[in-house]
C-alpha cells in the first residue's frame, strides 16, 4: 500500500496558483472574490492519498460496444469498502443487484457499513447502471474519488469521507426524502450534481421502480443521464467549477479540505474510483458497466 503525502502550501485552482508558502495571494482566473482567498485560518490540513492495488480490467467481460461489466451479478469481484480491504457486511447481493441493507439511521452506522468502491481508477469513461430505492431512501454514485487520510495534532489518523474528493450523482426518493426539498432549485434531487446543479428534466421513477443512470466523463466535461435523457452537464477544472464549489457546502470557507480536493479532482492524473454511498437506507444497483474513452 502506497501513501502520497500532500502539504498544502500551494493550491492550484482552475489554472491559478494561490496560497503558496502560506502567504496570502490573489486568486486569478478562478471565479473567486477577495473574501475567498485562502488564509492560514481556513487552510486545509495535510492529507495523504492512500494507494492500493487495482484490479486488472482485462479479466472482466466486455461486450461488442466496448462496455466492461464491473459487477457480474453474483460476486463482489473487484469491489471493496472505501478505506477497507473487503466489502462491509451490510452490502449484499440481492437477485443480481448490489444492495445496501439500511437501518434508516443515517450514514455509515457501524463497521459493517460504509461506502464501497470498484478497485480501479478511471479517467475518461462512460458509466451506466440501474438503480432503485426503498421509500424515503438516499444514496449516491461517486467518481474520480480518492482515498484520503488525515492526521490530527495528536497523531491520530482517520479516513475522510469519500464525498470530499468526488462529485456525487444523487440517488434519492424525491417524493419522500426531505433532502429533495433542501439545497437550491432542486439540486439535491436524483441525478443532480449534489448540492450544485439540478437534474433537468427531473424524470426519476417512484421508489421501488428501476431507473437507468449514466455518468460520462471526457477531458473535463461531465454529463449525467437519467432514464434515457441527459439531465446535467458541467466542466471540471474550470472557473465555472470553482464557482460551483464556492456556492456549495464544499466552499473554501466552509470546508477547506474538500474545496482543495474537489478543485483538483483526480489528482495529477485526473483519475479516480467509482463508488456507491451508504446513507443508511435501502438501495440497489445492477447492470453496472463502464466504457473507457481514452
CSV table of C-alpha atoms in Angstrom, one decimal:
chain,number,residue,atom,x,y,z
A,1,UNK,CA,0.0,0.0,0.0
A,2,UNK,CA,1.5,3.3,-1.1
A,3,UNK,CA,0.7,6.6,0.6
A,4,UNK,CA,1.4,10.0,-1.0
A,5,UNK,CA,1.5,12.9,1.5
A,6,UNK,CA,0.5,16.4,0.4
A,7,UNK,CA,1.4,19.5,2.2
A,8,UNK,CA,-1.0,22.3,1.2
A,9,UNK,CA,1.5,25.1,0.9
A,10,UNK,CA,0.4,25.7,-2.7
A,11,UNK,CA,-3.1,25.2,-4.2
A,12,UNK,CA,-3.8,25.1,-8.0
A,13,UNK,CA,-7.3,26.2,-8.9
A,14,UNK,CA,-8.5,26.4,-12.5
A,15,UNK,CA,-5.1,27.3,-13.7
A,16,UNK,CA,-4.2,29.8,-11.0
A,17,UNK,CA,-1.8,29.2,-8.1
A,18,UNK,CA,-2.8,30.7,-4.8
A,19,UNK,CA,-1.8,30.5,-1.1
A,20,UNK,CA,1.8,29.4,-1.9
A,21,UNK,CA,4.1,29.1,1.2
A,22,UNK,CA,1.2,30.3,3.4
A,23,UNK,CA,1.3,33.8,2.1
A,24,UNK,CA,-2.0,35.4,1.0
A,25,UNK,CA,-2.1,35.9,-2.8
A,26,UNK,CA,-4.8,36.9,-5.2
A,27,UNK,CA,-6.7,34.1,-6.8
A,28,UNK,CA,-6.6,34.8,-10.5
A,29,UNK,CA,-8.9,33.3,-13.2
A,30,UNK,CA,-10.7,31.1,-10.6
A,31,UNK,CA,-14.0,32.8,-10.3
A,32,UNK,CA,-13.4,33.8,-6.7
A,33,UNK,CA,-13.8,37.1,-4.9
A,34,UNK,CA,-11.4,38.6,-2.4
A,35,UNK,CA,-13.3,37.1,0.5
A,36,UNK,CA,-12.4,33.5,-0.6
A,37,UNK,CA,-8.7,33.9,-0.9
A,38,UNK,CA,-7.0,31.2,1.2
A,39,UNK,CA,-5.6,32.2,4.5
A,40,UNK,CA,-3.9,30.5,7.4
A,41,UNK,CA,-7.2,30.4,9.3
A,42,UNK,CA,-9.0,28.4,6.7
A,43,UNK,CA,-6.1,26.3,5.2
A,44,UNK,CA,-6.8,22.7,4.6
A,45,UNK,CA,-4.8,20.1,6.7
A,46,UNK,CA,-2.1,17.9,5.4
A,47,UNK,CA,-3.5,14.8,3.9
A,48,UNK,CA,-2.4,11.5,2.4
A,49,UNK,CA,-3.7,9.8,-0.7
A,50,UNK,CA,-3.8,6.1,0.1
A,51,UNK,CA,-2.9,4.0,-3.0
A,52,UNK,CA,-3.8,0.3,-3.1
A,53,UNK,CA,-3.6,-2.4,-5.8
A,54,UNK,CA,-6.0,-2.1,-8.6
A,55,UNK,CA,-8.0,-4.8,-10.4
A,56,UNK,CA,-6.9,-5.9,-13.9
A,57,UNK,CA,-9.7,-4.9,-16.2
A,58,UNK,CA,-8.6,-7.4,-18.9
A,59,UNK,CA,-10.0,-10.2,-16.8
A,60,UNK,CA,-13.5,-8.8,-17.0
A,61,UNK,CA,-16.2,-9.4,-19.6
A,62,UNK,CA,-16.6,-6.8,-22.4
A,63,UNK,CA,-19.5,-6.5,-24.8
A,64,UNK,CA,-19.4,-5.7,-28.5
A,65,UNK,CA,-19.9,-2.0,-27.8
A,66,UNK,CA,-16.8,-1.9,-25.6
A,67,UNK,CA,-18.6,-1.8,-22.2
A,68,UNK,CA,-16.8,-3.7,-19.4
A,69,UNK,CA,-19.1,-5.4,-16.8
A,70,UNK,CA,-17.8,-4.4,-13.4
A,71,UNK,CA,-20.4,-6.2,-11.4
A,72,UNK,CA,-21.3,-9.8,-12.6
A,73,UNK,CA,-24.5,-10.0,-10.6
A,74,UNK,CA,-23.1,-12.9,-8.5
A,75,UNK,CA,-19.9,-11.8,-6.7
A,76,UNK,CA,-18.2,-8.7,-5.4
A,77,UNK,CA,-15.1,-9.3,-7.5
A,78,UNK,CA,-13.2,-6.1,-7.8
A,79,UNK,CA,-15.2,-4.3,-5.1
A,80,UNK,CA,-14.2,-3.3,-1.6
A,81,UNK,CA,-15.1,-0.9,1.1
A,82,UNK,CA,-13.8,2.7,0.9
A,83,UNK,CA,-10.7,2.7,3.1
A,84,UNK,CA,-11.0,-1.1,3.6
A,85,UNK,CA,-9.8,-4.3,2.1
A,86,UNK,CA,-13.2,-6.1,2.0
A,87,UNK,CA,-16.8,-5.3,1.3
A,88,UNK,CA,-18.7,-4.4,4.5
A,89,UNK,CA,-21.4,-6.8,5.6
A,90,UNK,CA,-24.3,-4.5,5.1
A,91,UNK,CA,-23.7,-4.6,1.3
A,92,UNK,CA,-25.1,-7.9,-0.1
A,93,UNK,CA,-26.1,-9.3,-3.5
A,94,UNK,CA,-29.8,-9.5,-3.9
A,95,UNK,CA,-31.3,-11.1,-7.1
A,96,UNK,CA,-28.4,-9.9,-9.3
A,97,UNK,CA,-28.1,-6.5,-7.7
A,98,UNK,CA,-25.8,-4.9,-5.2
A,99,UNK,CA,-27.9,-3.9,-2.2
A,100,UNK,CA,-27.2,-1.8,0.8
A,101,UNK,CA,-29.3,-3.0,3.7
A,102,UNK,CA,-30.1,0.1,5.6
A,103,UNK,CA,-31.2,0.9,9.2
A,104,UNK,CA,-32.8,4.2,8.4
A,105,UNK,CA,-30.5,5.9,10.9
A,106,UNK,CA,-28.2,7.9,8.6
A,107,UNK,CA,-24.8,7.4,7.0
A,108,UNK,CA,-22.2,4.7,7.9
A,109,UNK,CA,-23.8,3.4,11.1
A,110,UNK,CA,-21.1,0.9,12.1
A,111,UNK,CA,-18.1,-1.1,10.9
A,112,UNK,CA,-20.3,-3.3,8.8
A,113,UNK,CA,-21.5,-0.2,6.8
A,114,UNK,CA,-19.7,2.4,4.8
A,115,UNK,CA,-19.3,3.3,1.1
A,116,UNK,CA,-17.9,0.9,-1.4
A,117,UNK,CA,-15.7,1.4,-4.4
A,118,UNK,CA,-14.6,-0.5,-7.5
A,119,UNK,CA,-10.9,-1.1,-7.2
A,120,UNK,CA,-9.7,0.6,-10.4
A,121,UNK,CA,-9.1,4.3,-11.1
A,122,UNK,CA,-10.8,5.6,-14.3
A,123,UNK,CA,-10.1,8.8,-16.2
A,124,UNK,CA,-12.3,9.2,-19.3
A,125,UNK,CA,-15.3,6.9,-19.3
A,126,UNK,CA,-19.0,6.3,-19.7
A,127,UNK,CA,-20.6,4.5,-16.7
A,128,UNK,CA,-24.0,3.0,-17.0
A,129,UNK,CA,-26.1,1.4,-14.2
A,130,UNK,CA,-29.6,0.7,-13.0
A,131,UNK,CA,-30.7,1.9,-9.5
A,132,UNK,CA,-33.8,1.8,-7.3
A,133,UNK,CA,-34.5,2.9,-3.7
A,134,UNK,CA,-36.9,1.9,-1.0
A,135,UNK,CA,-39.4,4.5,0.3
A,136,UNK,CA,-37.6,7.6,1.7
A,137,UNK,CA,-34.1,6.3,0.7
A,138,UNK,CA,-31.0,8.3,-0.1
A,139,UNK,CA,-27.7,7.3,-1.7
A,140,UNK,CA,-25.3,8.4,-4.3
A,141,UNK,CA,-22.7,7.5,-7.0
A,142,UNK,CA,-19.2,8.8,-6.7
A,143,UNK,CA,-16.5,9.1,-9.4
A,144,UNK,CA,-12.9,10.4,-9.7
A,145,UNK,CA,-12.7,9.6,-6.0
A,146,UNK,CA,-9.5,9.2,-3.9
A,147,UNK,CA,-9.0,7.5,-0.6
A,148,UNK,CA,-8.0,10.4,1.7
A,149,UNK,CA,-6.4,10.1,5.1
A,150,UNK,CA,-5.6,12.9,7.5
A,151,UNK,CA,-3.7,13.1,10.8
A,152,UNK,CA,-4.7,15.3,13.7
A,153,UNK,CA,-2.5,17.2,16.2
A,154,UNK,CA,-2.3,14.1,18.4
A,155,UNK,CA,-1.0,12.0,15.5
A,156,UNK,CA,-4.3,10.1,15.2
A,157,UNK,CA,-5.2,9.1,11.6
A,158,UNK,CA,-8.6,9.0,10.1
A,159,UNK,CA,-10.1,8.3,6.7
A,160,UNK,CA,-12.0,11.3,5.4
A,161,UNK,CA,-15.4,10.7,3.7
A,162,UNK,CA,-15.4,9.8,0.1
A,163,UNK,CA,-17.5,12.8,-1.0
A,164,UNK,CA,-14.8,15.4,-0.1
A,165,UNK,CA,-12.8,14.1,-3.1
A,166,UNK,CA,-15.6,13.2,-5.5
A,167,UNK,CA,-18.6,14.7,-7.3
A,168,UNK,CA,-21.8,13.0,-6.4
A,169,UNK,CA,-24.6,11.8,-8.7
A,170,UNK,CA,-27.5,12.0,-6.3
A,171,UNK,CA,-29.7,8.9,-5.8
A,172,UNK,CA,-32.9,9.7,-4.0
A,173,UNK,CA,-36.6,9.1,-3.4
A,174,UNK,CA,-37.6,12.6,-4.4
A,175,UNK,CA,-41.2,12.2,-3.2
A,176,UNK,CA,-40.4,11.1,0.3
A,177,UNK,CA,-36.9,12.1,1.4
A,178,UNK,CA,-36.6,15.6,2.9
A,179,UNK,CA,-33.3,16.2,1.1
A,180,UNK,CA,-35.3,16.7,-2.1
A,181,UNK,CA,-36.6,20.0,-0.8
A,182,UNK,CA,-33.3,21.2,0.5
A,183,UNK,CA,-30.4,22.8,-1.3
A,184,UNK,CA,-31.3,25.2,-4.1
A,185,UNK,CA,-33.5,24.8,-7.2
A,186,UNK,CA,-33.9,21.0,-6.6
A,187,UNK,CA,-30.1,20.4,-6.8
A,188,UNK,CA,-30.4,17.6,-4.3
A,189,UNK,CA,-32.9,15.5,-6.2
A,190,UNK,CA,-32.0,12.4,-8.1
A,191,UNK,CA,-29.3,12.5,-10.9
A,192,UNK,CA,-28.4,16.1,-9.8
A,193,UNK,CA,-24.8,17.1,-9.2
A,194,UNK,CA,-25.4,17.0,-5.5
A,195,UNK,CA,-25.8,20.5,-3.9
A,196,UNK,CA,-24.6,22.2,-7.1
A,197,UNK,CA,-26.6,21.6,-10.3
A,198,UNK,CA,-30.2,20.2,-10.5
A,199,UNK,CA,-31.2,17.5,-13.0
A,200,UNK,CA,-33.4,18.9,-15.7
A,201,UNK,CA,-35.8,17.4,-16.6
A,202,UNK,CA,-36.4,15.6,-13.3
A,203,UNK,CA,-37.6,12.3,-14.7
A,204,UNK,CA,-36.9,9.7,-12.0
A,205,UNK,CA,-39.3,6.9,-11.2
A,206,UNK,CA,-41.0,6.3,-7.9
A,207,UNK,CA,-39.4,4.3,-5.1
A,208,UNK,CA,-39.4,0.6,-5.8
A,209,UNK,CA,-39.0,1.0,-9.6
A,210,UNK,CA,-35.8,0.7,-11.5
A,211,UNK,CA,-34.1,3.8,-13.1
A,212,UNK,CA,-31.3,3.9,-15.5
A,213,UNK,CA,-28.3,6.1,-14.8
A,214,UNK,CA,-25.3,7.4,-16.8
A,215,UNK,CA,-22.2,9.3,-15.9
A,216,UNK,CA,-19.9,10.4,-18.8
A,217,UNK,CA,-16.5,12.0,-18.1
A,218,UNK,CA,-14.4,13.1,-21.0
A,219,UNK,CA,-11.5,15.6,-20.7
A,220,UNK,CA,-13.2,17.5,-18.0
A,221,UNK,CA,-16.8,17.5,-19.5
A,222,UNK,CA,-19.2,15.6,-17.3
A,223,UNK,CA,-22.8,14.6,-18.3
A,224,UNK,CA,-25.3,12.9,-16.0
A,225,UNK,CA,-28.1,10.9,-17.7
A,226,UNK,CA,-31.3,9.6,-16.2
A,227,UNK,CA,-33.9,7.3,-17.8
A,228,UNK,CA,-32.6,8.0,-21.3
A,229,UNK,CA,-32.2,11.7,-21.1
A,230,UNK,CA,-29.1,13.9,-20.4
A,231,UNK,CA,-30.1,16.0,-17.4
A,232,UNK,CA,-26.9,17.7,-16.2
A,233,UNK,CA,-23.7,19.0,-17.8
A,234,UNK,CA,-20.7,20.7,-16.3
A,235,UNK,CA,-16.9,21.2,-16.8
A,236,UNK,CA,-14.2,20.2,-14.3
A,237,UNK,CA,-11.0,22.2,-13.6
A,238,UNK,CA,-12.5,25.4,-14.9
A,239,UNK,CA,-13.6,28.8,-13.2
A,240,UNK,CA,-17.2,27.6,-13.5
A,241,UNK,CA,-16.3,24.5,-11.5
A,242,UNK,CA,-14.6,26.6,-8.8
A,243,UNK,CA,-17.7,28.9,-8.6
A,244,UNK,CA,-20.0,26.0,-8.2
A,245,UNK,CA,-17.9,24.7,-5.3
A,246,UNK,CA,-17.8,28.2,-3.7
A,247,UNK,CA,-21.6,28.4,-3.8
A,248,UNK,CA,-22.0,24.9,-2.2
A,249,UNK,CA,-21.3,23.4,1.2
A,250,UNK,CA,-17.8,22.5,-0.1
A,251,UNK,CA,-16.7,26.1,-0.3
A,252,UNK,CA,-13.2,27.1,0.8
A,253,UNK,CA,-14.6,28.9,3.8
A,254,UNK,CA,-16.9,26.1,5.0
A,255,UNK,CA,-14.7,23.0,4.2
A,256,UNK,CA,-11.1,23.8,3.1
A,257,UNK,CA,-10.0,20.3,2.5
A,258,UNK,CA,-13.0,19.4,0.4
A,259,UNK,CA,-12.5,22.6,-1.6
A,260,UNK,CA,-8.8,21.7,-2.2
A,261,UNK,CA,-9.6,18.1,-3.3
A,262,UNK,CA,-12.6,18.9,-5.4
A,263,UNK,CA,-10.8,21.7,-7.2
A,264,UNK,CA,-8.1,19.2,-8.1
A,265,UNK,CA,-10.3,16.2,-8.9
A,266,UNK,CA,-8.4,13.0,-9.6
A,267,UNK,CA,-5.0,14.5,-8.6
A,268,UNK,CA,-2.2,14.8,-11.1
A,269,UNK,CA,-3.5,12.0,-13.3
A,270,UNK,CA,-7.1,13.2,-13.2
A,271,UNK,CA,-8.4,9.8,-12.4
A,272,UNK,CA,-10.2,8.1,-9.5
A,273,UNK,CA,-12.5,5.4,-8.2
A,274,UNK,CA,-16.2,4.9,-8.7
A,275,UNK,CA,-18.2,4.3,-5.6
A,276,UNK,CA,-21.7,3.8,-4.1
A,277,UNK,CA,-22.9,5.5,-0.9
A,278,UNK,CA,-24.0,4.1,2.4
A,279,UNK,CA,-26.5,6.7,3.5
A,280,UNK,CA,-28.2,4.3,5.9
A,281,UNK,CA,-31.1,3.5,3.6
A,282,UNK,CA,-32.0,0.5,1.3
A,283,UNK,CA,-30.7,1.0,-2.2
A,284,UNK,CA,-30.0,-1.4,-5.1
A,285,UNK,CA,-27.6,-1.2,-8.1
A,286,UNK,CA,-27.4,-3.5,-11.1
A,287,UNK,CA,-26.2,-3.8,-14.7
A,288,UNK,CA,-23.1,-1.8,-13.8
A,289,UNK,CA,-20.9,-1.3,-16.9
A,290,UNK,CA,-18.1,1.1,-18.0
A,291,UNK,CA,-16.6,2.0,-21.3
A,292,UNK,CA,-13.1,3.5,-21.4
A,293,UNK,CA,-13.0,6.7,-23.6
A,294,UNK,CA,-9.2,7.3,-23.5
